[in-house]
PDB file of C-alpha atoms in Angstrom:
ATOM      1  CA  MET W   1      39.781 -12.188  30.777  1.00  0.00           C
ATOM      2  CA  ASN W   2      38.933 -15.378  32.672  1.00  0.00           C
ATOM      3  CA  THR W   3      35.208 -14.806  33.181  1.00  0.00           C
ATOM      4  CA  PRO W   4      32.871 -17.369  34.898  1.00  0.00           C
ATOM      5  CA  THR W   5      31.370 -18.156  31.479  1.00  0.00           C
ATOM      6  CA  ARG W   6      34.801 -18.758  29.973  1.00  0.00           C
ATOM      7  CA  ARG W   7      35.846 -20.921  32.933  1.00  0.00           C
ATOM      8  CA  HIS W   8      32.676 -22.988  32.610  1.00  0.00           C
ATOM      9  CA  ALA W   9      33.315 -23.436  28.891  1.00  0.00           C
ATOM     10  CA  LEU W  10      36.859 -24.618  29.610  1.00  0.00           C
ATOM     11  CA  VAL W  11      35.609 -27.079  32.218  1.00  0.00           C
ATOM     12  CA  ALA W  12      33.010 -28.409  29.759  1.00  0.00           C
ATOM     13  CA  LEU W  13      35.657 -28.760  27.029  1.00  0.00           C
ATOM     14  CA  ALA W  14      37.986 -30.621  29.376  1.00  0.00           C
ATOM     15  CA  ALA W  15      35.188 -32.969  30.435  1.00  0.00           C
ATOM     16  CA  SER W  16      34.255 -33.599  26.818  1.00  0.00           C
ATOM     17  CA  MET W  17      37.844 -34.446  25.932  1.00  0.00           C
ATOM     18  CA  ALA W  18      38.058 -36.736  28.948  1.00  0.00           C
ATOM     19  CA  ALA W  19      34.960 -38.609  27.803  1.00  0.00           C
ATOM     20  CA  LEU W  20      36.370 -39.041  24.327  1.00  0.00           C
ATOM     21  CA  ALA W  21      39.609 -40.275  25.813  1.00  0.00           C
ATOM     22  CA  LEU W  22      37.878 -42.842  28.032  1.00  0.00           C
ATOM     23  CA  PRO W  23      39.066 -46.187  26.670  1.00  0.00           C
ATOM     24  CA  ALA W  24      36.420 -48.475  25.237  1.00  0.00           C
ATOM     25  CA  ALA W  25      37.755 -51.204  27.506  1.00  0.00           C
ATOM     26  CA  ALA W  26      37.092 -49.033  30.565  1.00  0.00           C
ATOM     27  CA  GLN W  27      33.512 -48.462  29.393  1.00  0.00           C
ATOM     28  CA  ALA W  28      33.050 -52.179  28.826  1.00  0.00           C
ATOM     29  CA  GLU W  29      34.410 -53.000  32.275  1.00  0.00           C
ATOM     30  CA  PHE W  30      32.186 -50.482  34.053  1.00  0.00           C
ATOM     31  CA  PRO W  31      31.758 -50.543  37.004  1.00  0.00           C
ATOM     32  CA  LYS W  32      34.657 -52.848  37.949  1.00  0.00           C
ATOM     33  CA  GLN W  33      37.273 -50.155  38.471  1.00  0.00           C
ATOM     34  CA  LYS W  34      36.096 -48.564  41.734  1.00  0.00           C
ATOM     35  CA  PRO W  35      33.038 -47.939  43.974  1.00  0.00           C
ATOM     36  CA  ILE W  36      30.250 -45.703  42.699  1.00  0.00           C
ATOM     37  CA  THR W  37      29.518 -42.534  44.664  1.00  0.00           C
ATOM     38  CA  LEU W  38      25.839 -41.597  44.861  1.00  0.00           C
ATOM     39  CA  VAL W  39      25.579 -37.981  45.979  1.00  0.00           C
ATOM     40  CA  VAL W  40      22.506 -36.907  47.945  1.00  0.00           C
ATOM     41  CA  PRO W  41      22.427 -33.080  47.842  1.00  0.00           C
ATOM     42  CA  PHE W  42      20.437 -32.846  51.087  1.00  0.00           C
ATOM     43  CA  ALA W  43      20.852 -33.943  54.695  1.00  0.00           C
ATOM     44  CA  PRO W  44      19.963 -37.508  55.741  1.00  0.00           C
ATOM     45  CA  GLY W  45      16.274 -38.257  56.229  1.00  0.00           C
ATOM     46  CA  GLY W  46      14.778 -36.357  53.296  1.00  0.00           C
ATOM     47  CA  GLY W  47      13.170 -37.787  50.186  1.00  0.00           C
ATOM     48  CA  ASN W  48      16.376 -37.866  48.135  1.00  0.00           C
ATOM     49  CA  ASP W  49      18.180 -39.676  50.937  1.00  0.00           C
ATOM     50  CA  ILE W  50      15.374 -42.192  51.538  1.00  0.00           C
ATOM     51  CA  LEU W  51      15.269 -43.197  47.866  1.00  0.00           C
ATOM     52  CA  ALA W  52      19.047 -43.358  47.574  1.00  0.00           C
ATOM     53  CA  ARG W  53      19.316 -45.730  50.529  1.00  0.00           C
ATOM     54  CA  ALA W  54      16.406 -47.818  49.240  1.00  0.00           C
ATOM     55  CA  ILE W  55      17.843 -48.500  45.785  1.00  0.00           C
ATOM     56  CA  ALA W  56      21.605 -48.460  46.442  1.00  0.00           C
ATOM     57  CA  PRO W  57      21.936 -51.943  48.030  1.00  0.00           C
ATOM     58  CA  ARG W  58      20.045 -53.694  45.216  1.00  0.00           C
ATOM     59  CA  MET W  59      21.774 -51.705  42.474  1.00  0.00           C
ATOM     60  CA  SER W  60      25.077 -52.576  44.098  1.00  0.00           C
ATOM     61  CA  GLN W  61      24.226 -56.278  43.905  1.00  0.00           C
ATOM     62  CA  LEU W  62      23.134 -56.020  40.275  1.00  0.00           C
ATOM     63  CA  LEU W  63      26.198 -54.055  39.209  1.00  0.00           C
ATOM     64  CA  GLY W  64      28.637 -56.049  41.291  1.00  0.00           C
ATOM     65  CA  GLN W  65      30.094 -52.899  42.798  1.00  0.00           C
ATOM     66  CA  THR W  66      29.810 -50.988  46.073  1.00  0.00           C
ATOM     67  CA  ILE W  67      27.655 -47.836  46.001  1.00  0.00           C
ATOM     68  CA  VAL W  68      28.622 -45.238  48.601  1.00  0.00           C
ATOM     69  CA  ILE W  69      26.001 -42.679  49.699  1.00  0.00           C
ATOM     70  CA  ASP W  70      27.545 -39.211  50.072  1.00  0.00           C
ATOM     71  CA  ASN W  71      25.298 -36.549  51.651  1.00  0.00           C
ATOM     72  CA  ARG W  72      26.339 -33.085  50.480  1.00  0.00           C
ATOM     73  CA  PRO W  73      23.645 -30.641  51.691  1.00  0.00           C
ATOM     74  CA  GLY W  74      23.729 -26.918  51.069  1.00  0.00           C
ATOM     75  CA  ALA W  75      22.401 -24.096  48.897  1.00  0.00           C
ATOM     76  CA  GLY W  76      19.000 -25.712  48.398  1.00  0.00           C
ATOM     77  CA  GLY W  77      20.547 -28.819  46.888  1.00  0.00           C
ATOM     78  CA  ASN W  78      22.758 -26.871  44.490  1.00  0.00           C
ATOM     79  CA  LEU W  79      26.029 -27.615  46.292  1.00  0.00           C
ATOM     80  CA  GLY W  80      25.951 -31.393  45.913  1.00  0.00           C
ATOM     81  CA  THR W  81      24.413 -31.234  42.462  1.00  0.00           C
ATOM     82  CA  GLU W  82      27.123 -28.878  41.211  1.00  0.00           C
ATOM     83  CA  LEU W  83      29.744 -31.259  42.592  1.00  0.00           C
ATOM     84  CA  VAL W  84      28.420 -34.020  40.350  1.00  0.00           C
ATOM     85  CA  SER W  85      28.136 -31.707  37.336  1.00  0.00           C
ATOM     86  CA  ARG W  86      31.912 -31.210  37.533  1.00  0.00           C
ATOM     87  CA  ALA W  87      32.788 -34.866  38.182  1.00  0.00           C
ATOM     88  CA  ALA W  88      34.460 -37.108  35.625  1.00  0.00           C
ATOM     89  CA  PRO W  89      31.876 -38.368  33.089  1.00  0.00           C
ATOM     90  CA  ASP W  90      32.600 -42.036  33.715  1.00  0.00           C
ATOM     91  CA  GLY W  91      29.512 -43.206  35.640  1.00  0.00           C
ATOM     92  CA  TYR W  92      31.250 -43.433  39.004  1.00  0.00           C
ATOM     93  CA  THR W  93      29.664 -40.254  40.406  1.00  0.00           C
ATOM     94  CA  LEU W  94      25.876 -39.853  40.333  1.00  0.00           C
ATOM     95  CA  VAL W  95      23.278 -37.646  41.991  1.00  0.00           C
ATOM     96  CA  ILE W  96      19.687 -38.055  43.155  1.00  0.00           C
ATOM     97  CA  ALA W  97      17.918 -34.926  41.887  1.00  0.00           C
ATOM     98  CA  SER W  98      14.371 -33.857  42.700  1.00  0.00           C
ATOM     99  CA  SER W  99      11.952 -31.737  40.677  1.00  0.00           C
ATOM    100  CA  GLN W 100      13.325 -28.700  42.514  1.00  0.00           C
ATOM    101  CA  VAL W 101      16.130 -28.551  39.928  1.00  0.00           C
ATOM    102  CA  THR W 102      13.519 -27.540  37.329  1.00  0.00           C
ATOM    103  CA  MET W 103      12.214 -24.718  39.561  1.00  0.00           C
ATOM    104  CA  ASN W 104      15.373 -23.108  40.944  1.00  0.00           C
ATOM    105  CA  PRO W 105      16.517 -21.491  37.663  1.00  0.00           C
ATOM    106  CA  PHE W 106      13.414 -19.290  37.602  1.00  0.00           C
ATOM    107  CA  LEU W 107      13.446 -18.195  41.263  1.00  0.00           C
ATOM    108  CA  ASP W 108      16.314 -15.699  41.054  1.00  0.00           C
ATOM    109  CA  MET W 109      18.592 -18.240  42.668  1.00  0.00           C
ATOM    110  CA  LYS W 110      22.270 -18.474  41.746  1.00  0.00           C
ATOM    111  CA  VAL W 111      22.270 -21.886  40.099  1.00  0.00           C
ATOM    112  CA  PRO W 112      25.861 -22.814  39.119  1.00  0.00           C
ATOM    113  CA  PHE W 113      24.809 -25.374  36.506  1.00  0.00           C
ATOM    114  CA  ARG W 114      22.170 -26.012  33.867  1.00  0.00           C
ATOM    115  CA  ILE W 115      20.317 -29.238  34.433  1.00  0.00           C
ATOM    116  CA  GLU W 116      19.640 -29.821  30.718  1.00  0.00           C
ATOM    117  CA  ARG W 117      23.240 -29.095  29.695  1.00  0.00           C
ATOM    118  CA  ASP W 118      25.443 -30.388  32.509  1.00  0.00           C
ATOM    119  CA  PHE W 119      23.831 -33.760  33.198  1.00  0.00           C
ATOM    120  CA  GLU W 120      23.069 -37.029  31.481  1.00  0.00           C
ATOM    121  CA  PRO W 121      19.641 -38.362  32.530  1.00  0.00           C
ATOM    122  CA  VAL W 122      19.700 -41.953  33.806  1.00  0.00           C
ATOM    123  CA  GLY W 123      16.044 -42.381  34.778  1.00  0.00           C
ATOM    124  CA  LEU W 124      13.114 -41.476  36.978  1.00  0.00           C
ATOM    125  CA  LEU W 125      13.042 -43.126  40.407  1.00  0.00           C
ATOM    126  CA  GLY W 126       9.752 -42.200  41.994  1.00  0.00           C
ATOM    127  CA  SER W 127       7.440 -39.477  43.148  1.00  0.00           C
ATOM    128  CA  VAL W 128       5.651 -38.413  46.271  1.00  0.00           C
ATOM    129  CA  PRO W 129       2.361 -36.511  46.238  1.00  0.00           C
ATOM    130  CA  ILE W 130       2.137 -33.147  47.939  1.00  0.00           C
ATOM    131  CA  VAL W 131      -0.925 -32.963  50.143  1.00  0.00           C
ATOM    132  CA  LEU W 132      -2.637 -30.127  51.948  1.00  0.00           C
ATOM    133  CA  VAL W 133      -2.901 -30.862  55.664  1.00  0.00           C
ATOM    134  CA  ALA W 134      -4.452 -28.803  58.440  1.00  0.00           C
ATOM    135  CA  ASN W 135      -4.300 -28.529  62.186  1.00  0.00           C
ATOM    136  CA  THR W 136      -7.223 -30.529  63.567  1.00  0.00           C
ATOM    137  CA  GLN W 137      -8.585 -27.505  65.459  1.00  0.00           C
ATOM    138  CA  GLU W 138      -9.241 -25.552  62.287  1.00  0.00           C
ATOM    139  CA  PRO W 139     -12.916 -25.128  61.220  1.00  0.00           C
ATOM    140  CA  TYR W 140     -12.584 -26.476  57.654  1.00  0.00           C
ATOM    141  CA  LYS W 141     -12.926 -30.237  57.369  1.00  0.00           C
ATOM    142  CA  THR W 142     -12.980 -30.667  53.581  1.00  0.00           C
ATOM    143  CA  LEU W 143     -11.052 -29.212  50.661  1.00  0.00           C
ATOM    144  CA  PRO W 144     -14.013 -27.163  49.330  1.00  0.00           C
ATOM    145  CA  GLU W 145     -14.519 -25.730  52.830  1.00  0.00           C
ATOM    146  CA  PHE W 146     -10.848 -24.750  52.996  1.00  0.00           C
ATOM    147  CA  ILE W 147     -10.907 -23.088  49.573  1.00  0.00           C
ATOM    148  CA  ALA W 148     -14.007 -21.108  50.546  1.00  0.00           C
ATOM    149  CA  TYR W 149     -12.417 -20.116  53.866  1.00  0.00           C
ATOM    150  CA  ALA W 150      -9.173 -19.002  52.194  1.00  0.00           C
ATOM    151  CA  LYS W 151     -11.081 -16.836  49.707  1.00  0.00           C
ATOM    152  CA  ALA W 152     -13.216 -15.292  52.440  1.00  0.00           C
ATOM    153  CA  ASN W 153     -10.289 -14.629  54.774  1.00  0.00           C
ATOM    154  CA  PRO W 154      -7.357 -13.275  52.739  1.00  0.00           C
ATOM    155  CA  GLY W 155      -4.237 -12.761  54.842  1.00  0.00           C
ATOM    156  CA  LYS W 156      -5.585 -14.679  57.855  1.00  0.00           C
ATOM    157  CA  LEU W 157      -4.126 -18.067  56.985  1.00  0.00           C
ATOM    158  CA  SER W 158      -0.506 -19.100  57.401  1.00  0.00           C
ATOM    159  CA  TYR W 159       1.106 -22.162  55.885  1.00  0.00           C
ATOM    160  CA  SER W 160       4.426 -23.811  56.608  1.00  0.00           C
ATOM    161  CA  SER W 161       6.994 -25.311  54.239  1.00  0.00           C
ATOM    162  CA  PRO W 162      10.486 -26.813  54.542  1.00  0.00           C
ATOM    163  CA  GLY W 163      11.961 -23.576  53.177  1.00  0.00           C
ATOM    164  CA  ASN W 164      11.857 -20.810  50.597  1.00  0.00           C
ATOM    165  CA  GLY W 165      11.807 -22.003  47.011  1.00  0.00           C
ATOM    166  CA  THR W 166      10.866 -25.590  47.826  1.00  0.00           C
ATOM    167  CA  PRO W 167       8.138 -27.356  45.838  1.00  0.00           C
ATOM    168  CA  GLN W 168       5.928 -27.187  48.937  1.00  0.00           C
ATOM    169  CA  HIS W 169       6.374 -23.403  49.067  1.00  0.00           C
ATOM    170  CA  LEU W 170       5.486 -23.050  45.391  1.00  0.00           C
ATOM    171  CA  ALA W 171       2.434 -25.254  45.906  1.00  0.00           C
ATOM    172  CA  GLY W 172       1.106 -22.714  48.419  1.00  0.00           C
ATOM    173  CA  GLU W 173       1.980 -19.690  46.301  1.00  0.00           C
ATOM    174  CA  VAL W 174       0.274 -21.071  43.204  1.00  0.00           C
ATOM    175  CA  PHE W 175      -2.807 -22.031  45.246  1.00  0.00           C
ATOM    176  CA  ALA W 176      -3.111 -18.476  46.588  1.00  0.00           C
ATOM    177  CA  LYS W 177      -2.657 -16.899  43.151  1.00  0.00           C
ATOM    178  CA  LEU W 178      -5.218 -19.141  41.454  1.00  0.00           C
ATOM    179  CA  ASN W 179      -7.776 -18.459  44.186  1.00  0.00           C
ATOM    180  CA  LYS W 180      -7.053 -14.712  44.301  1.00  0.00           C
ATOM    181  CA  THR W 181      -6.352 -14.780  48.005  1.00  0.00           C
ATOM    182  CA  GLU W 182      -3.397 -14.239  50.328  1.00  0.00           C
ATOM    183  CA  MET W 183      -1.715 -16.638  52.720  1.00  0.00           C
ATOM    184  CA  LEU W 184       1.309 -16.007  54.898  1.00  0.00           C
ATOM    185  CA  HIS W 185       4.197 -18.314  54.040  1.00  0.00           C
ATOM    186  CA  VAL W 186       6.234 -19.441  57.063  1.00  0.00           C
ATOM    187  CA  PRO W 187       9.456 -21.129  55.900  1.00  0.00           C
ATOM    188  CA  TYR W 188      11.317 -23.555  58.151  1.00  0.00           C
ATOM    189  CA  ARG W 189      14.699 -25.228  57.961  1.00  0.00           C
ATOM    190  CA  GLY W 190      13.443 -28.615  56.973  1.00  0.00           C
ATOM    191  CA  THR W 191      10.286 -30.696  57.018  1.00  0.00           C
ATOM    192  CA  GLY W 192      10.467 -31.790  60.657  1.00  0.00           C
ATOM    193  CA  PRO W 193      10.059 -28.386  62.335  1.00  0.00           C
ATOM    194  CA  SER W 194       7.537 -27.323  59.698  1.00  0.00           C
ATOM    195  CA  ILE W 195       5.205 -30.194  60.605  1.00  0.00           C
ATOM    196  CA  THR W 196       5.906 -29.967  64.349  1.00  0.00           C
ATOM    197  CA  ASP W 197       4.695 -26.358  64.444  1.00  0.00           C
ATOM    198  CA  LEU W 198       1.652 -27.252  62.357  1.00  0.00           C
ATOM    199  CA  ILE W 199       0.634 -29.895  64.876  1.00  0.00           C
ATOM    200  CA  ALA W 200       1.227 -27.369  67.684  1.00  0.00           C
ATOM    201  CA  GLY W 201      -1.028 -24.824  65.975  1.00  0.00           C
ATOM    202  CA  GLN W 202       1.654 -22.235  65.223  1.00  0.00           C
ATOM    203  CA  VAL W 203       0.459 -22.325  61.603  1.00  0.00           C
ATOM    204  CA  GLN W 204      -2.907 -23.438  60.262  1.00  0.00           C
ATOM    205  CA  VAL W 205      -2.011 -25.554  57.237  1.00  0.00           C
ATOM    206  CA  SER W 206       0.918 -26.958  55.329  1.00  0.00           C
ATOM    207  CA  PHE W 207       1.618 -28.171  51.813  1.00  0.00           C
ATOM    208  CA  ALA W 208       3.687 -31.254  52.613  1.00  0.00           C
ATOM    209  CA  THR W 209       4.827 -34.484  51.056  1.00  0.00           C
ATOM    210  CA  TYR W 210       2.629 -37.438  51.860  1.00  0.00           C
ATOM    211  CA  ALA W 211       5.677 -39.259  53.215  1.00  0.00           C
ATOM    212  CA  SER W 212       6.258 -36.568  55.851  1.00  0.00           C
ATOM    213  CA  VAL W 213       2.691 -36.409  57.220  1.00  0.00           C
ATOM    214  CA  ALA W 214       1.143 -39.852  56.669  1.00  0.00           C
ATOM    215  CA  GLN W 215       1.859 -41.094  60.196  1.00  0.00           C
ATOM    216  CA  HIS W 216       0.430 -37.908  61.737  1.00  0.00           C
ATOM    217  CA  VAL W 217      -2.739 -38.108  59.631  1.00  0.00           C
ATOM    218  CA  GLN W 218      -3.197 -41.774  60.544  1.00  0.00           C
ATOM    219  CA  ALA W 219      -2.684 -40.918  64.230  1.00  0.00           C
ATOM    220  CA  GLY W 220      -5.319 -38.169  64.072  1.00  0.00           C
ATOM    221  CA  LYS W 221      -2.816 -35.375  64.753  1.00  0.00           C
ATOM    222  CA  LEU W 222      -3.376 -33.737  61.367  1.00  0.00           C
ATOM    223  CA  ARG W 223      -6.290 -33.535  58.964  1.00  0.00           C
ATOM    224  CA  ALA W 224      -5.618 -34.318  55.297  1.00  0.00           C
ATOM    225  CA  LEU W 225      -7.715 -32.118  52.996  1.00  0.00           C
ATOM    226  CA  GLY W 226      -6.565 -32.909  49.476  1.00  0.00           C
ATOM    227  CA  VAL W 227      -3.871 -33.920  46.992  1.00  0.00           C
ATOM    228  CA  ALA W 228      -2.182 -30.887  45.415  1.00  0.00           C
ATOM    229  CA  GLY W 229      -2.702 -32.022  41.848  1.00  0.00           C
ATOM    230  CA  GLN W 230      -5.061 -33.664  39.384  1.00  0.00           C
ATOM    231  CA  LYS W 231      -4.397 -37.342  40.110  1.00  0.00           C
ATOM    232  CA  ARG W 232      -5.428 -39.243  43.205  1.00  0.00           C
ATOM    233  CA  THR W 233      -2.740 -41.203  44.967  1.00  0.00           C
ATOM    234  CA  ALA W 234      -2.885 -44.941  45.574  1.00  0.00           C
ATOM    235  CA  LEU W 235      -1.338 -44.209  48.979  1.00  0.00           C
ATOM    236  CA  MET W 236      -4.587 -42.509  50.082  1.00  0.00           C
ATOM    237  CA  PRO W 237      -7.152 -43.147  47.319  1.00  0.00           C
ATOM    238  CA  GLU W 238     -10.073 -41.631  49.219  1.00  0.00           C
ATOM    239  CA  LEU W 239      -8.366 -38.216  49.394  1.00  0.00           C
ATOM    240  CA  PRO W 240      -9.781 -35.805  46.777  1.00  0.00           C
ATOM    241  CA  THR W 241      -7.546 -33.811  44.457  1.00  0.00           C
ATOM    242  CA  PHE W 242      -7.501 -30.085  43.853  1.00  0.00           C
ATOM    243  CA  GLY W 243      -8.828 -30.976  40.403  1.00  0.00           C
ATOM    244  CA  ASP W 244     -11.830 -32.624  42.053  1.00  0.00           C
ATOM    245  CA  ALA W 245     -12.465 -29.309  43.822  1.00  0.00           C
ATOM    246  CA  GLY W 246     -12.548 -27.398  40.533  1.00  0.00           C
ATOM    247  CA  MET W 247      -8.903 -26.268  40.289  1.00  0.00           C
ATOM    248  CA  LYS W 248      -8.252 -27.843  36.893  1.00  0.00           C
ATOM    249  CA  GLY W 249      -5.063 -25.914  36.194  1.00  0.00           C
ATOM    250  CA  TYR W 250      -3.366 -26.743  39.470  1.00  0.00           C
ATOM    251  CA  ASP W 251      -0.633 -29.355  39.711  1.00  0.00           C
ATOM    252  CA  ALA W 252       2.185 -29.782  42.219  1.00  0.00           C
ATOM    253  CA  SER W 253       4.139 -32.947  42.868  1.00  0.00           C
ATOM    254  CA  LEU W 254       7.650 -33.933  43.819  1.00  0.00           C
ATOM    255  CA  TRP W 255       9.575 -36.354  41.636  1.00  0.00           C
ATOM    256  CA  TYR W 256      13.063 -37.794  41.911  1.00  0.00           C
ATOM    257  CA  SER W 257      15.595 -38.870  39.303  1.00  0.00           C
ATOM    258  CA  LEU W 258      19.058 -40.304  38.868  1.00  0.00           C
ATOM    259  CA  LEU W 259      21.556 -38.181  36.918  1.00  0.00           C
ATOM    260  CA  ALA W 260      25.147 -38.577  35.752  1.00  0.00           C
ATOM    261  CA  PRO W 261      27.570 -35.882  34.559  1.00  0.00           C
ATOM    262  CA  ALA W 262      27.104 -34.748  30.963  1.00  0.00           C
ATOM    263  CA  ARG W 263      28.999 -36.735  28.351  1.00  0.00           C
ATOM    264  CA  THR W 264      28.920 -39.936  30.372  1.00  0.00           C
ATOM    265  CA  PRO W 265      29.112 -42.668  27.667  1.00  0.00           C
ATOM    266  CA  ALA W 266      25.746 -44.008  26.502  1.00  0.00           C
ATOM    267  CA  ALA W 267      26.798 -47.592  27.264  1.00  0.00           C
ATOM    268  CA  VAL W 268      27.523 -46.661  30.883  1.00  0.00           C
ATOM    269  CA  VAL W 269      24.248 -44.736  31.232  1.00  0.00           C
ATOM    270  CA  SER W 270      22.375 -47.723  29.776  1.00  0.00           C
ATOM    271  CA  LYS W 271      23.972 -50.104  32.274  1.00  0.00           C
ATOM    272  CA  LEU W 272      23.078 -47.803  35.167  1.00  0.00           C
ATOM    273  CA  ASN W 273      19.504 -47.468  33.907  1.00  0.00           C
ATOM    274  CA  GLU W 274      19.088 -51.239  33.605  1.00  0.00           C
ATOM    275  CA  ALA W 275      20.274 -51.735  37.191  1.00  0.00           C
ATOM    276  CA  MET W 276      18.076 -48.890  38.451  1.00  0.00           C
ATOM    277  CA  VAL W 277      14.928 -50.220  36.754  1.00  0.00           C
ATOM    278  CA  ALA W 278      15.619 -53.771  37.963  1.00  0.00           C
ATOM    279  CA  ALA W 279      16.130 -52.497  41.522  1.00  0.00           C
ATOM    280  CA  LEU W 280      12.842 -50.576  41.436  1.00  0.00           C
ATOM    281  CA  LYS W 281      11.029 -53.710  40.215  1.00  0.00           C
ATOM    282  CA  ASP W 282      12.420 -55.786  43.074  1.00  0.00           C
ATOM    283  CA  PRO W 283       9.424 -56.524  45.370  1.00  0.00           C
ATOM    284  CA  ALA W 284      11.412 -55.830  48.550  1.00  0.00           C
ATOM    285  CA  VAL W 285      12.670 -52.480  47.259  1.00  0.00           C
ATOM    286  CA  ALA W 286       9.238 -51.483  45.935  1.00  0.00           C
ATOM    287  CA  LYS W 287       7.652 -52.332  49.280  1.00  0.00           C
ATOM    288  CA  GLN W 288      10.284 -50.348  51.182  1.00  0.00           C
ATOM    289  CA  ILE W 289       9.708 -47.302  48.975  1.00  0.00           C
ATOM    290  CA  ALA W 290       5.913 -47.562  49.290  1.00  0.00           C
ATOM    291  CA  ASN W 291       6.144 -47.911  53.076  1.00  0.00           C
ATOM    292  CA  GLN W 292       8.027 -44.613  53.133  1.00  0.00           C
ATOM    293  CA  GLY W 293       5.174 -42.883  51.280  1.00  0.00           C
ATOM    294  CA  PHE W 294       6.605 -42.845  47.756  1.00  0.00           C
ATOM    295  CA  GLU W 295       5.231 -44.112  44.465  1.00  0.00           C
ATOM    296  CA  VAL W 296       7.695 -46.004  42.278  1.00  0.00           C
ATOM    297  CA  GLN W 297       8.300 -44.563  38.824  1.00  0.00           C
ATOM    298  CA  SER W 298      10.925 -45.457  36.268  1.00  0.00           C
ATOM    299  CA  SER W 299      11.857 -44.388  32.774  1.00  0.00           C
ATOM    300  CA  THR W 300      14.455 -44.633  30.070  1.00  0.00           C
ATOM    301  CA  PRO W 301      17.153 -41.941  29.879  1.00  0.00           C
ATOM    302  CA  ALA W 302      15.437 -40.461  26.810  1.00  0.00           C
ATOM    303  CA  GLU W 303      12.076 -40.302  28.577  1.00  0.00           C
ATOM    304  CA  LEU W 304      13.625 -38.516  31.556  1.00  0.00           C
ATOM    305  CA  LYS W 305      15.373 -36.016  29.282  1.00  0.00           C
ATOM    306  CA  ASP W 306      12.056 -35.203  27.597  1.00  0.00           C
ATOM    307  CA  TYR W 307      10.292 -34.947  30.966  1.00  0.00           C
ATOM    308  CA  ILE W 308      12.904 -32.573  32.401  1.00  0.00           C
ATOM    309  CA  GLY W 309      12.530 -30.353  29.332  1.00  0.00           C
ATOM    310  CA  LYS W 310       8.761 -30.201  29.796  1.00  0.00           C
ATOM    311  CA  GLU W 311       9.057 -29.513  33.537  1.00  0.00           C
ATOM    312  CA  LEU W 312      11.487 -26.639  32.932  1.00  0.00           C
ATOM    313  CA  LYS W 313       9.022 -25.023  30.531  1.00  0.00           C
ATOM    314  CA  ARG W 314       6.085 -25.656  32.879  1.00  0.00           C
ATOM    315  CA  TRP W 315       7.698 -24.160  35.968  1.00  0.00           C
ATOM    316  CA  GLU W 316       9.082 -21.193  34.054  1.00  0.00           C
ATOM    317  CA  ARG W 317       5.533 -20.437  32.899  1.00  0.00           C
ATOM    318  CA  VAL W 318       3.943 -21.067  36.315  1.00  0.00           C
ATOM    319  CA  ILE W 319       6.473 -18.952  38.227  1.00  0.00           C
ATOM    320  CA  HIS W 320       6.357 -16.126  35.669  1.00  0.00           C
ATOM    321  CA  ASP W 321       2.583 -16.095  35.171  1.00  0.00           C
ATOM    322  CA  ASN W 322       1.915 -16.093  38.911  1.00  0.00           C
ATOM    323  CA  GLY W 323       4.583 -13.515  39.708  1.00  0.00           C
ATOM    324  CA  ILE W 324       6.164 -15.750  42.319  1.00  0.00           C
ATOM    325  CA  LYS W 325       9.107 -14.174  44.114  1.00  0.00           C
ATOM    326  CA  VAL W 326      11.360 -15.969  46.546  1.00  0.00           C
ATOM    327  CA  SER W 327      13.514 -14.213  49.108  1.00  0.00           C
ATOM    328  CA  LEU W 328      16.655 -16.247  49.733  1.00  0.00           C
TER     329      LEU W 328
END
């Protein structure tokens, strides 16, 4: 019987054989044979897309090969990511993956791949802090005031997010569980409408990436209350963290990485990592990323593999311990 598990095993075996059959000369010549496709598993304009378009030109120069950005949105990022998991393991098809790939497996989503099995880590790219922002007409002006208000008014607060199962959604769910309160989650189809309705007062607060709300905070259209984590951000150093407010166990952030299909030769992965790290260190690229509200991060492939393993364990524990359910 040709079950999904059996089919996946056959695909993995075929990919493994293809990697073994890849001539050493082809590995040595990488990436001279053809352009590299960098898959962005979300629509243009999001964090994955911004980072891809920031690093691709410089990486292209360093590698001496064209890098084509291919946006493949759908299924919460799973569609484009699965496409890369099934691509030839030769380094010519890559994907920008966010920390959401370490959350989805535990949210009752149908994830057609395993991030730790079906991909070869290339390296971390960057991160963006998630911040709690409020409509300026709301009575709470500081993070402690908001926490006190949320505890005293269970069920009276609503918060927006770019969609069910997103890191921003989980940030709100974990906050409510830790503070033994209730908040109504209002999911939107993307960051834009989520923030637009917050400014209009349709919802009271939002857990949002700094990159998506910085201009509105600076313009006085939104009030930033705190960083959803334990570490202050250099992008807004005066903004307190949830740790500063006494929530020592709370941490939510959004990180991005570069992945290749499993069994991509180590020499190819190393070459990609070297180009990625060099691109991130380029002053013009670093400035472009910072101006978009991101913090540059980089790593070796081994460091990223270890980090992904830790994040999978962390989110499995957080989602299970807090009884987080996502309706998709």
